[in-house]
Coordinates of C-alpha atoms and ligand atoms in Angstrom, one line a residue:
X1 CA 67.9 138.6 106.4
X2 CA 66.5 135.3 107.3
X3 CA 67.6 132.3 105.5
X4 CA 64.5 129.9 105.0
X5 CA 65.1 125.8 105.1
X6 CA 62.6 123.4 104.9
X7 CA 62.8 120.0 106.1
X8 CA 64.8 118.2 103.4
X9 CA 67.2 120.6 101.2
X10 CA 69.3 120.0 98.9
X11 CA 72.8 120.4 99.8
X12 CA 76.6 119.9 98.8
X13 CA 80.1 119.3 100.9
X14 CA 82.5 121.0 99.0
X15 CA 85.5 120.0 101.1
X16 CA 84.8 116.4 100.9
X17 CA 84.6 116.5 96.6
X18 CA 80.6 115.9 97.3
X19 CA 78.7 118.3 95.0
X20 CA 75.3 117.1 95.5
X21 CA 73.6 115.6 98.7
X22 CA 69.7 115.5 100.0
X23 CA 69.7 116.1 103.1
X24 CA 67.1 116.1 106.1
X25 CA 66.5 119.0 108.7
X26 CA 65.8 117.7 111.4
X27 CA 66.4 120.3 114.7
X28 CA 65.4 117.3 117.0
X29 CA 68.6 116.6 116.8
X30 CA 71.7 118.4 117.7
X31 CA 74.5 117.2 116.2
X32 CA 74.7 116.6 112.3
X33 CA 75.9 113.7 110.7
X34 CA 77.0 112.1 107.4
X35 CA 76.1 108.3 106.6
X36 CA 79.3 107.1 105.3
X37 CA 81.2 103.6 105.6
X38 CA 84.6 102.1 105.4
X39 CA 85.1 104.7 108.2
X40 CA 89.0 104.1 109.1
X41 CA 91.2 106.6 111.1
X42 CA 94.7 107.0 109.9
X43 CA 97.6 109.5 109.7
X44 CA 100.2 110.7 113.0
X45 CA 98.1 110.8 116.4
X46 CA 99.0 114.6 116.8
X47 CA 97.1 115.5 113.3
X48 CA 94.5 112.2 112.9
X49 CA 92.2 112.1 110.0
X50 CA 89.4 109.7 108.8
X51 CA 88.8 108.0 105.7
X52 CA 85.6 106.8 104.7
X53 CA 83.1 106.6 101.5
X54 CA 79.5 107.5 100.6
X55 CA 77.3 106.6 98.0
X56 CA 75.4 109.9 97.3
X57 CA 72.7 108.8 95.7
X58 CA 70.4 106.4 97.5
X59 CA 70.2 103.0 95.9
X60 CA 73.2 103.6 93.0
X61 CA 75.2 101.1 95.6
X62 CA 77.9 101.1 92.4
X63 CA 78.7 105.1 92.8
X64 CA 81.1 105.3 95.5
X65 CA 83.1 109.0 96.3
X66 CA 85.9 108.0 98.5
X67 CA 86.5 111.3 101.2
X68 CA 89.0 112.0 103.9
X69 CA 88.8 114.7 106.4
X70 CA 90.8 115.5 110.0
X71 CA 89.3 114.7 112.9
X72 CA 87.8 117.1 114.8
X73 CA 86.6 115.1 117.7
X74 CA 85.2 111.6 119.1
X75 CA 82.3 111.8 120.4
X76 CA 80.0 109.3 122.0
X77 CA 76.5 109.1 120.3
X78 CA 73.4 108.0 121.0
X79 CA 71.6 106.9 117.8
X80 CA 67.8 107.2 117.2
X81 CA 67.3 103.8 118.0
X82 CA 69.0 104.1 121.6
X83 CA 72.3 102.1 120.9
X84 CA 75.1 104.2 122.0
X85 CA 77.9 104.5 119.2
X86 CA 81.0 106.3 119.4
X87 CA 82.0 108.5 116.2
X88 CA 84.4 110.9 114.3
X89 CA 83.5 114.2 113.7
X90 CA 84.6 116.0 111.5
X91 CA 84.3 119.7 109.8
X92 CA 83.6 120.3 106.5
X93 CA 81.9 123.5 104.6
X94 CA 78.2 123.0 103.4
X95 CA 76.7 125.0 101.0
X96 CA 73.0 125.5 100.4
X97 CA 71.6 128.4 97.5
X98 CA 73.9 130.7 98.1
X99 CA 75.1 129.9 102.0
X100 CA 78.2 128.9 102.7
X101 CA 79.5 127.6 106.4
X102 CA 81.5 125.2 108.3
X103 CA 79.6 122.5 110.2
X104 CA 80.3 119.7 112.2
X105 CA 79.5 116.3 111.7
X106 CA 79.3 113.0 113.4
X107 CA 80.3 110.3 110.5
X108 CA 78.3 106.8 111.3
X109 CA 77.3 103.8 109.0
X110 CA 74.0 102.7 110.1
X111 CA 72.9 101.1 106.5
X112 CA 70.8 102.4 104.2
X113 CA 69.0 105.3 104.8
X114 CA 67.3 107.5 102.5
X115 CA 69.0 111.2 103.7
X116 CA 72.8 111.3 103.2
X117 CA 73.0 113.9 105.9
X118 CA 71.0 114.9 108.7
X119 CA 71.2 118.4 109.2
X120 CA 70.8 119.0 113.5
X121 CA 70.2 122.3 114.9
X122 CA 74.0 123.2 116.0
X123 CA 74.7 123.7 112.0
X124 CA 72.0 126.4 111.9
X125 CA 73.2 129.6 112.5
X126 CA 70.9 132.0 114.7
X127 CA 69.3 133.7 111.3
X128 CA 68.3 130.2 109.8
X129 CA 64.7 129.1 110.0
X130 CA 63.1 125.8 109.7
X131 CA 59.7 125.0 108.5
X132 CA 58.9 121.7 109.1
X133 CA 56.4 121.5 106.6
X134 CA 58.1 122.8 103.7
X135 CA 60.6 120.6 101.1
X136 CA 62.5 122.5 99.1
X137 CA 62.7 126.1 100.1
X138 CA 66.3 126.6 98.4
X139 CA 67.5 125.9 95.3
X140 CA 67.4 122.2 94.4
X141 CA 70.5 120.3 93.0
X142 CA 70.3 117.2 90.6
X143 CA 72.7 113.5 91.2
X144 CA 73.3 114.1 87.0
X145 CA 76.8 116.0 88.5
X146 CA 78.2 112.4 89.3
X147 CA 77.9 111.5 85.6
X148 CA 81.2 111.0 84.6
X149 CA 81.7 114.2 82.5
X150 CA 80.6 116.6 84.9
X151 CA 82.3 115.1 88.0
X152 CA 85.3 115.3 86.0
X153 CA 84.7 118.6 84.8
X154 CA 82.4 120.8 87.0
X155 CA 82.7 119.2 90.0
X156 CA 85.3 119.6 92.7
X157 CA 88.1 117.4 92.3
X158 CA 87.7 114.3 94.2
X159 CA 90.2 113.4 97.2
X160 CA 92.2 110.3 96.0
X161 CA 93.7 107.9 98.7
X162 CA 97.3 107.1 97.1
X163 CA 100.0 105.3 98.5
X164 CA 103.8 105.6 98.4
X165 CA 105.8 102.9 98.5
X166 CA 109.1 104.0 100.2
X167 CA 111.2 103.3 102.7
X168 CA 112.5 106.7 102.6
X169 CA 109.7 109.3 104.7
X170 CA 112.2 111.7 104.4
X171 CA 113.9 111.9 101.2
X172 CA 113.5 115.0 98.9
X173 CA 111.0 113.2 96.4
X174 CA 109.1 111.6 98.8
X175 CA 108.6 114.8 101.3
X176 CA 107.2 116.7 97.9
X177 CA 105.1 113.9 96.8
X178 CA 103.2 114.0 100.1
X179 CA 103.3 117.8 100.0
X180 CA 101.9 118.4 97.3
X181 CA 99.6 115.7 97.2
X182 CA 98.0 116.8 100.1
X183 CA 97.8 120.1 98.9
X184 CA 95.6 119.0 95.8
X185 CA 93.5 117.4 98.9
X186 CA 94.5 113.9 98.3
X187 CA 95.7 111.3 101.3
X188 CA 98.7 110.3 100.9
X189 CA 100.4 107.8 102.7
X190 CA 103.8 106.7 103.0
X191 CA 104.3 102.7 103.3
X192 CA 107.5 101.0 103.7
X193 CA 107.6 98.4 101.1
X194 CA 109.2 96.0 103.4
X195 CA 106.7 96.1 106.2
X196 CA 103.8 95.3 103.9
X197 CA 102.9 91.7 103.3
X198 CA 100.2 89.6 101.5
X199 CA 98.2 86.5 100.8
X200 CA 98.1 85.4 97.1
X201 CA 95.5 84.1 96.6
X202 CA 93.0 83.7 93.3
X203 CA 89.7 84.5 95.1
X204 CA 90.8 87.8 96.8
X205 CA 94.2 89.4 96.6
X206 CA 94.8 92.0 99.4
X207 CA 97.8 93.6 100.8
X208 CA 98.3 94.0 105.0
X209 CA 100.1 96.1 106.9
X210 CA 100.6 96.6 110.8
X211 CA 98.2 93.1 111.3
X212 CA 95.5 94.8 109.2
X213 CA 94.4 94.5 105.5
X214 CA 94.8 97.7 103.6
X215 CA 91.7 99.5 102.6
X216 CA 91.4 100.3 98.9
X217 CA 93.8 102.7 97.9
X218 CA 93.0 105.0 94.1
X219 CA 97.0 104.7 92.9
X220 CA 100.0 103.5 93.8
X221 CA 103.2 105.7 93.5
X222 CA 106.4 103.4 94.0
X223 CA 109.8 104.7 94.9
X224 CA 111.3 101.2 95.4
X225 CA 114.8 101.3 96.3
X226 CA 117.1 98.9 94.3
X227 CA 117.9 96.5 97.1
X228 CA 114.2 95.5 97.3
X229 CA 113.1 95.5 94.2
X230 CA 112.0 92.0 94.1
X231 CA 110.0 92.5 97.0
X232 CA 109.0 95.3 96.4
X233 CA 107.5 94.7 92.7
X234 CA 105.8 91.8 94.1
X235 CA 103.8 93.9 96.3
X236 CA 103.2 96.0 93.4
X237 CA 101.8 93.1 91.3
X238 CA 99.3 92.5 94.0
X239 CA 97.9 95.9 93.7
X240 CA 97.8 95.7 90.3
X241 CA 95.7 92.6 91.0
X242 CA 93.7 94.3 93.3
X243 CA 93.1 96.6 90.3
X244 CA 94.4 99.9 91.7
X245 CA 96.1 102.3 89.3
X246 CA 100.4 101.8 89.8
X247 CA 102.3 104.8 88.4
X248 CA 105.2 102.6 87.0
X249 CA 103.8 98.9 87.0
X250 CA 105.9 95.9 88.2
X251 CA 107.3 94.8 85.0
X252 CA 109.1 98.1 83.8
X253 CA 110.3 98.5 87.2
X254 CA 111.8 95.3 87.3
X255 CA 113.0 95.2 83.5
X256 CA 114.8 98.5 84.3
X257 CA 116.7 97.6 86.8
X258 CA 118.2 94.9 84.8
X259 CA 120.5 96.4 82.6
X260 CA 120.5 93.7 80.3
X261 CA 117.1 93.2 80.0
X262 CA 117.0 96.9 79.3
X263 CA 119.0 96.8 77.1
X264 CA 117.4 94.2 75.4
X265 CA 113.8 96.0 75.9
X266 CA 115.4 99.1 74.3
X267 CA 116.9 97.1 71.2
X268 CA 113.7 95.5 70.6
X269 CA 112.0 98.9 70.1
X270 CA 114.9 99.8 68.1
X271 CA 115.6 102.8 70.8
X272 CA 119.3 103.7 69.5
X273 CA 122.1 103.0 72.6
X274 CA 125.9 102.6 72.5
X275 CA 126.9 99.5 71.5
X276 CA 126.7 96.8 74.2
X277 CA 128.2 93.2 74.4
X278 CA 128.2 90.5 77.4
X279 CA 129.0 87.4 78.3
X280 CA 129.7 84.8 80.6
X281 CA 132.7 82.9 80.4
X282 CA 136.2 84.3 80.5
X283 CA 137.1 82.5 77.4
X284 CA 135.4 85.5 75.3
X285 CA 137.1 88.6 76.6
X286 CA 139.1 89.1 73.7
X287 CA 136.1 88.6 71.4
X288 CA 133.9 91.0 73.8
X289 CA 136.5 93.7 73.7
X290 CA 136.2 93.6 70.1
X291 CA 132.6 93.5 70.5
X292 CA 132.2 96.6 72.0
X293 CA 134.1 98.6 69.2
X294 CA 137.5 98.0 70.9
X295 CA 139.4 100.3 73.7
X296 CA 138.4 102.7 74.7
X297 CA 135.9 101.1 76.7
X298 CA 133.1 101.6 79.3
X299 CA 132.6 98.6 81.5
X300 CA 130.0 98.5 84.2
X301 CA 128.6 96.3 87.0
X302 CA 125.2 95.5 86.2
X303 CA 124.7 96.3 89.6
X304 CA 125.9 100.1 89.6
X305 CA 124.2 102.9 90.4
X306 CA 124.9 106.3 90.7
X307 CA 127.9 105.7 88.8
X308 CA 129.9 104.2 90.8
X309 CA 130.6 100.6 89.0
X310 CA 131.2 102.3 85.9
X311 CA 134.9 102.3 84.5
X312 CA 136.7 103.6 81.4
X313 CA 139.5 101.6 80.1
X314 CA 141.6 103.3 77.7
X315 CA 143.5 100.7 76.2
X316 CA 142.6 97.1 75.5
X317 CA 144.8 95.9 77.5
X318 CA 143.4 98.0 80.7
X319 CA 140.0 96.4 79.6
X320 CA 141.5 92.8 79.7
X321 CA 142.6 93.4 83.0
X322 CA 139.3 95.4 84.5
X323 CA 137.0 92.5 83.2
X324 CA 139.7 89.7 84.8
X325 CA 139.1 91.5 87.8
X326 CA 135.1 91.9 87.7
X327 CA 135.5 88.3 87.1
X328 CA 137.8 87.3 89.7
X329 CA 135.2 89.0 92.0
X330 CA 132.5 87.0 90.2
X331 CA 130.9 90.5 89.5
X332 CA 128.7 90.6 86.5
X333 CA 129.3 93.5 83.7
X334 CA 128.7 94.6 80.6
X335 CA 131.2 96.1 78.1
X336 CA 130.2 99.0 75.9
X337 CA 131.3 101.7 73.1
X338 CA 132.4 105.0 75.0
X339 CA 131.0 107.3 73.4
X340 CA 133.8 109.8 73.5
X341 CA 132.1 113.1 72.4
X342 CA 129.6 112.9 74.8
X343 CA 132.4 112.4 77.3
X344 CA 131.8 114.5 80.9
X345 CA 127.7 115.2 79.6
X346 CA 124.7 113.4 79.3
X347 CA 121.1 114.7 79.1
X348 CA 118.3 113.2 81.6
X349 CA 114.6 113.4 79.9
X350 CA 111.7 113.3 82.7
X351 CA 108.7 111.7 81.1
X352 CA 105.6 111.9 82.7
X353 CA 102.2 110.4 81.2
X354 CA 104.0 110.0 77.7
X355 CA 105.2 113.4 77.8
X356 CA 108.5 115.1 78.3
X357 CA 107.7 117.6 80.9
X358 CA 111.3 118.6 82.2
X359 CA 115.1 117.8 80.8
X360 CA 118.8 118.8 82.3
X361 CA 122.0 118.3 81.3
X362 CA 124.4 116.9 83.9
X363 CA 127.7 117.7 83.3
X364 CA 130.5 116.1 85.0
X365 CA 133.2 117.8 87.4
X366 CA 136.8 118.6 85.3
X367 CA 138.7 115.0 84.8
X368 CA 135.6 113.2 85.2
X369 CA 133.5 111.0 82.1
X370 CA 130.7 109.9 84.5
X371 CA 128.4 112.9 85.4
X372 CA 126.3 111.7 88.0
X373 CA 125.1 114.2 90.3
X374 CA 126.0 112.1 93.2
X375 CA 129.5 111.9 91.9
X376 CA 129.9 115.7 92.0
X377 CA 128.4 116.6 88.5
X378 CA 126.0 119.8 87.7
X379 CA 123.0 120.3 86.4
X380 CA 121.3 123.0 84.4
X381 CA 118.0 122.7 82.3
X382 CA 118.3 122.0 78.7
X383 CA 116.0 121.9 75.5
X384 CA 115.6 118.4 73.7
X385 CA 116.1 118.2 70.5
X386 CA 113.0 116.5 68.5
X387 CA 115.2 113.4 68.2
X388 CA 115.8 113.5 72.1
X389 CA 112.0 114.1 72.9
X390 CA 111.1 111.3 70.5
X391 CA 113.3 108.4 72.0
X392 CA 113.1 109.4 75.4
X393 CA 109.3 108.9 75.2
X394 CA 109.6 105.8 73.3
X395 CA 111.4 104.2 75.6
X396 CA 109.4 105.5 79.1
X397 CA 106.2 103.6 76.8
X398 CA 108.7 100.2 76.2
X399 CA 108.9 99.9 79.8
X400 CA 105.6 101.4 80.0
X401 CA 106.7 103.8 83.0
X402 CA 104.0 106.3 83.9
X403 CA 107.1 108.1 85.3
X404 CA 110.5 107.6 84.2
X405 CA 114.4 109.2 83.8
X406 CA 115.6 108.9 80.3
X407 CA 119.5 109.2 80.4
X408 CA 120.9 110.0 77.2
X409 CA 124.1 110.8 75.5
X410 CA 124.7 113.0 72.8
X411 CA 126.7 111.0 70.2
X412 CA 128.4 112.2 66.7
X413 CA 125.1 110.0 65.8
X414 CA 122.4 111.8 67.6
X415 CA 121.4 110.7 71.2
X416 CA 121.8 107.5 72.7
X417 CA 120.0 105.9 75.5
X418 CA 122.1 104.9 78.3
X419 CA 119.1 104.1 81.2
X420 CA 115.8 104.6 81.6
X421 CA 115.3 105.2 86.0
X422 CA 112.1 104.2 87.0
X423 CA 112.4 106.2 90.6
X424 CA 113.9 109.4 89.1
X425 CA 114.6 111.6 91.9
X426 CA 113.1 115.4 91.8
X427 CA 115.5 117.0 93.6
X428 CA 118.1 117.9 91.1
X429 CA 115.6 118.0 88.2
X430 CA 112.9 120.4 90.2
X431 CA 116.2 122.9 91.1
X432 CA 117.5 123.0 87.8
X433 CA 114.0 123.0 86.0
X434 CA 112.5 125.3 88.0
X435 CA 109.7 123.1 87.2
X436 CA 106.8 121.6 90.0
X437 CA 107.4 117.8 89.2
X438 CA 105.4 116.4 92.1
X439 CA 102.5 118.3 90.3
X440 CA 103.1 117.1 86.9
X441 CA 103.3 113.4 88.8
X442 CA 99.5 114.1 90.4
X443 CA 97.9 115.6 87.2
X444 CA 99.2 112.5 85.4
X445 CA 97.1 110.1 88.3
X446 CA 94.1 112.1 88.7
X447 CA 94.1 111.9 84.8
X448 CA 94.5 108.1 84.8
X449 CA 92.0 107.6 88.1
X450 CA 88.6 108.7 86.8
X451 CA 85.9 108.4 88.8
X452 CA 85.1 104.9 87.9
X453 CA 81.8 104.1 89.4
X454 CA 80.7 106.5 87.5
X455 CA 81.0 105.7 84.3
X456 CA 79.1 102.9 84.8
X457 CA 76.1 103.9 84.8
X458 CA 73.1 101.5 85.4
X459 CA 69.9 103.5 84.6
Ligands
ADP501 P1 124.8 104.3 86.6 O1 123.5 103.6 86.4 O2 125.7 103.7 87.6 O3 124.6 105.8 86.8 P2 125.4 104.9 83.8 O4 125.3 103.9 82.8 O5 124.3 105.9 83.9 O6 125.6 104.2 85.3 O7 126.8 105.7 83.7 C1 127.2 106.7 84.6 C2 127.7 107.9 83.8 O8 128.9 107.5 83.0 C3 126.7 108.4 82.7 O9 125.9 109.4 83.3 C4 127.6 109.0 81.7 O10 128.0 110.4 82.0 C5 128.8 108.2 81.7 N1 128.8 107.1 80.7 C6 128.2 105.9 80.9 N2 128.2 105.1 79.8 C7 129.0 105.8 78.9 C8 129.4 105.6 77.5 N3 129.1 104.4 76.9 N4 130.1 106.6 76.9 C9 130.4 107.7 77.5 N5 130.0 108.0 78.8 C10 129.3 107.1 79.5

């Protein structure tokens, strides 16, 4: 059976999240090629791919689809006006009626022009004919798809460029974010936080990396380790300026990893937590002893994590003697309420988009009251209570974390909040849960990232 074209068909590129393109046959020419710009290589030298963007629908300069694709090839060009030029190619599927086959195609920005794609004659296949006096020979397509509801519906999900901000490639979370990021066909790139730098400035913030200024990336996923978190959230600030979408936002980051300011944030909500006092001078321990419900008592460096500056004093006088020490060292602490029935157990809430989407209870090993998994505790998937669900999502939306670790105790007095993480990790959580956390993380962004342009539509 031969399969009919005529000179300009309608046409779409599934692969690339493009569901509607005209396109002109032209078998003049022998390689195809797609009219794109902001054409950027990235990605490892042994598997390079190309970035680049297209605005479908001649003269709607505000609808941009953002695309990535491998590279095939490089190839040296000669354009129709004689210039030579030297492009990607790449291959993607095209579909026309009711064909479907890979092509290749050159990508090249050569301004406006009114065809998308030029179709050449090494993408027909040897039962394809070409009238070059016909328009229209297969079914024709319509631009309404890029209306907001339909791209978001209908059409193929659109590839979303998204950064990580990390400086670990290789930890567990990380390794699955990529994974299954570029599984849903996003591009996902890994950036040290500490390599990246910036210019603030009103007229036009922009972040650079390697000597060159980062291209616009769809969301920002931060796994900021605690020793750069000033740095790091300053970064983050400047894509927020930039207006890209950021998972967990500077501010919650920060006011998280303050544990007096969080627990400050969480009072101010009236998020229930155990007991907490502070203060400054050593004038007051006595006073902040009694504060904090009186021995036993939990005192911990505001810098801990993982568990490790957290200490339980049994007696008062063991508590005087801790916070001397803390002093002495000129460490800063806090002194709160052991919760004693909780003792050995706490629950961690994963809250993802406002929602509760995975929980565990950690349990500490024998002779142990701190059950961090890094200090040799276990973990096993557990159902919240309401109450738990309840306060664990208030308090990812008081440090408005699109992704967040709620760590709670289960007191006489229902649960208490003892942290909210703003880089939980997925490791433990995804093994005890059995659940697909990087997935639930990538629904909640292409959620939030709508196809902007879109929706604003002009005529
Ligand atoms: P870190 O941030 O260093 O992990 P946490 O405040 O989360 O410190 O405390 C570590 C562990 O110690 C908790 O997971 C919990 O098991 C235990 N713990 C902390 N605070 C209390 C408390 N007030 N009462 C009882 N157990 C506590």
């Amino acid at each position: 059976m031969t399969f009919r074209l005529g000179w300009e068909e309608w046409v779409s590129l599934p692969d690339l999240g493009l569901p509607a393109l005209k396109a002109k046959v032209d078998t003049g020419a022998r390689t195809s090629a797609l009219h794109a710009f902001d054409i950027e290589p990235f990605g490892p030298a042994n598997a390079p791919r190309v970035r680049f963007a297209i605005h479908p629908i001649p003269g709607r300069e505000d609808l941009v689809i953002p695309c990535s694709a491998k590279i095939v090839d490089r190839r040296e060009v000669i354009s129709s006006n004689g210039d030579m030029e030297y492009r990607f190619v790449i291959r993607s599927d095209i579909a026309i009626g009711d064909r479907r086959w890979p092509v290749e195609m050159t990508l090249t920005d050569r301004g406006q022009m009114a065809y998308r794609m030029l179709i050449g004659r090494q993408a027909l296949t040897p039962d394809m004919i070409v009238s070059p006096l016909d328009s229209f020979l297969q079914p024709t397509l319509g631009y309404e798809i890029y209306s907001s509801a339909a791209v978001r519906t209908d059409a193929p999900r659109r590839s979303l460029r998204i950064a990580v901000l990390s400086r670990e490639e290789s930890a567990y979370s990380t390794l699955r974010i990529v994974e299954e990021g570029e599984a849903r066909g996003h591009v996902v790139e890994v950036l040290d936080t500490t390599r990246l730098y910036m210019a603030i400035t009103t007229a036009e913030p922009a972040v650079f990396y390697d000597g060159k200024r980062l291209a616009r990336y769809d969301a920002v996923i931060p796994r900021i380790g605690v020793s750069v978190t000033s740095y790091g959230t300053a970064i983050l600030r400047q894509f927020e300026a930039m207006g890209t979408f950021v998972l967990n936002p500077a501010d919650g980051i920060m006011a998280s990893r303050d544990k007096l300011h969080a627990h400050q944030l969480l009072a101010r909500h009236r998020l229930p937590m155990p007991t907490t006092a502070v203060a400054s001078s050593p004038r007051d321990t006595e006073d902040l002893i009694e504060l904090g419900g009186g021995a036993p008592l939990v005192l911990k460096l505001l810098e801990s994590t993982q568990g490790k500056g957290v200490v339980l004093a049994e007696t008062s006088k063991a508590a005087a003697s801790v916070i001397t020490a803390f002093r002495g060292l000129k460490a800063e602490f806090l002194v709160q309420e052991f919760v004693k029935e909780a003792a050995g157990e706490d629950v961690r809430a994963l809250v993802i988009g406002g929602k509760v989407v995975a929980a565990m209870r950690r349990t500490a090993r024998a002779g142990e009251f701190r059950s961090n998994l890094h200090l040799g505790g276990t973990a096993e998937a557990v159902k919240l209570k309401p109450a738990e669900r309840d306060i664990a999502t208030r308090a990812a939306r008081a440090f408005r974390l699109g992704l967040a670790g709620v760590d709670m105790l289960r007191s006489a007095h229902g649960p208490k909040i003892l942290e909210v993480n703003s880089s939980p990790g997925f490791e433990g959580i995804e093994a005890a849960t059995d659940r697909n956390i990087a997935e639930l993380v990538y629904l909640e962004i292409e959620r939030r990232v709508r196809p902007a342009p879109a929706r604003r539509k002009k005529s």
